[in-house]
Coordinates of C-alpha atoms and ligand atoms in Angstrom, one line a residue:
M896 CA -8.7 17.3 -63.4
E897 CA -4.8 16.1 -62.1
Q898 CA -5.3 18.4 -59.2
A899 CA -8.6 16.5 -57.9
E900 CA -7.2 13.0 -59.0
T901 CA -4.0 14.2 -56.0
A902 CA -6.6 15.2 -53.5
Q903 CA -8.3 12.2 -53.6
K904 CA -5.2 9.7 -52.7
E905 CA -3.9 12.4 -50.1
L906 CA -7.9 12.1 -49.1
L907 CA -8.0 8.7 -48.5
R908 CA -4.4 8.1 -47.3
A909 CA -5.3 10.6 -44.3
T910 CA -8.8 8.7 -44.0
Q911 CA -6.6 5.8 -43.5
A912 CA -4.0 7.0 -41.5
A913 CA -7.0 8.3 -39.1
K914 CA -8.6 4.5 -39.1
D915 CA -4.7 3.6 -38.0
A916 CA -4.8 6.0 -35.4
R917 CA -7.8 5.1 -33.9
S918 CA -8.0 1.0 -34.1
L919 CA -4.3 1.8 -32.3
A920 CA -6.4 4.1 -29.5
D921 CA -9.4 1.4 -29.3
E922 CA -6.4 -1.5 -28.3
Q923 CA -5.1 1.0 -25.8
V924 CA -8.4 1.8 -24.2
R925 CA -9.2 -2.2 -24.5
A926 CA -6.3 -3.0 -22.5
T927 CA -6.3 -0.1 -20.1
R928 CA -9.6 -1.3 -19.3
R929 CA -8.3 -5.4 -18.9
A930 CA -5.3 -4.0 -16.8
G931 CA -8.0 -2.2 -13.9
R932 CA -10.6 -5.0 -14.3
E933 CA -7.7 -7.3 -13.6
S934 CA -6.5 -4.8 -10.8
E935 CA -9.8 -4.7 -9.3
K936 CA -9.9 -8.5 -9.1
E937 CA -6.1 -8.9 -7.4
L938 CA -7.5 -5.7 -5.0
A939 CA -10.8 -8.2 -4.7
Q940 CA -7.9 -11.3 -4.0
L941 CA -5.8 -8.9 -1.4
E942 CA -8.9 -7.5 0.6
A943 CA -10.6 -10.9 0.8
N944 CA -6.7 -12.1 2.7
R945 CA -6.9 -9.4 5.2
E946 CA -10.5 -10.1 6.0
E947 CA -9.0 -13.9 6.6
L948 CA -6.2 -13.0 8.4
A949 CA -7.3 -9.8 10.7
A950 CA -9.9 -12.7 12.2
A951 CA -7.8 -14.8 13.0
V952 CA -6.2 -11.9 15.3
D953 CA -7.4 -11.4 18.5
E954 CA -10.0 -9.1 19.0
G955 CA -9.0 -6.6 21.0
A956 CA -5.6 -6.2 19.6
R957 CA -7.2 -6.4 15.9
N958 CA -9.6 -3.3 17.5
R959 CA -6.4 -1.4 18.9
Y960 CA -4.6 -2.0 15.4
E961 CA -7.1 -0.3 13.7
R962 CA -8.0 2.5 15.5
L963 CA -4.5 3.6 15.4
V964 CA -4.8 3.5 12.1
R965 CA -7.2 5.8 11.8
S966 CA -5.7 8.3 14.0
K967 CA -2.3 7.9 12.8
G968 CA -2.2 6.2 9.3
D969 CA -0.1 3.1 8.3
N970 CA 3.1 3.1 10.7
V971 CA 1.4 2.2 14.0
V972 CA 3.4 -0.9 14.5
V973 CA 6.8 0.2 15.4
G974 CA 10.0 -1.4 16.2
V975 CA 12.0 0.6 19.4
H976 CA 15.2 1.9 18.1
H977 CA 18.0 2.8 21.1
G978 CA 15.3 3.3 23.9
V979 CA 13.1 5.3 21.6
C980 CA 9.7 5.0 19.6
G981 CA 10.1 4.2 16.4
G982 CA 7.3 6.1 15.6
C983 CA 8.1 9.0 17.5
H984 CA 11.3 9.0 18.8
M985 CA 10.3 9.6 22.1
K986 CA 12.7 8.3 24.6
L987 CA 10.8 5.2 26.3
P988 CA 10.2 4.8 30.4
P989 CA 12.9 1.5 31.1
Q990 CA 9.4 -0.3 32.5
L991 CA 7.8 -0.2 29.2
L992 CA 11.0 -1.5 27.2
V993 CA 11.2 -4.5 29.8
T994 CA 7.4 -5.4 29.2
C995 CA 7.6 -4.8 25.4
Q996 CA 11.2 -7.0 25.8
G997 CA 9.5 -9.8 27.3
E998 CA 6.5 -10.1 24.4
K999 CA 4.2 -11.6 26.6
E1000 CA 2.0 -8.7 25.7
L1001 CA 1.0 -5.7 23.7
V1002 CA 2.8 -2.1 24.5
G1003 CA 2.1 1.2 23.4
C1004 CA 4.7 3.9 23.7
S1005 CA 3.7 5.9 26.5
N1006 CA 3.7 9.3 24.2
C1007 CA 2.3 8.8 21.1
G1008 CA 0.2 5.5 21.1
R1009 CA 1.9 3.0 18.6
I1010 CA 2.2 0.0 19.0
L1011 CA 6.2 -1.7 19.7
Y1012 CA 7.7 -4.3 19.5
Y1013 CA 11.5 -5.5 20.4
N1014 CA 13.7 -5.1 17.3
A1015 CA 16.8 -7.4 18.5
R1016 CA 19.1 -6.1 15.3
H1017 CA 19.0 -2.3 17.0
G1018 CA 18.9 -3.9 20.8
F1019 CA 17.1 -1.4 23.9
G1020 CA 20.8 0.4 24.0
C1021 CA 19.6 1.6 27.3
G1022 CA 22.4 -0.2 28.8
G1023 CA 21.6 -3.0 31.3
V1024 CA 17.6 -4.0 29.3
S1025 CA 19.0 -5.5 26.4
Ligands
LIG1128 ZN1 6.0 6.8 20.2

């Protein structure tokens, strides 16, 4: 009968261990769901903010930007480094650099079309322009 008693105790221990593991897993599932809900909330908030900010941008510029994002991905507003486009690394025509430095209009790279901005820290580096 002693053997049966030992087996009984062993069974109880195993059952308790299974219950503990189960409740730990349940807690992890709950924590993961909570984190997922918080991320969704955060994403919705960021999307709303983005809409708000995008609405403040000139429509033509916004459409141009969004077209570029669709065709090139995220990196569509690039600095000019030493006279070359920060996106495609092609040398830019001097007139384009002058227009860009003027900061009066949106200037696109003559090769890839990405929107360029003057990078004061790096300069244009093409002599006379920067
Ligand atoms: Zn380019």
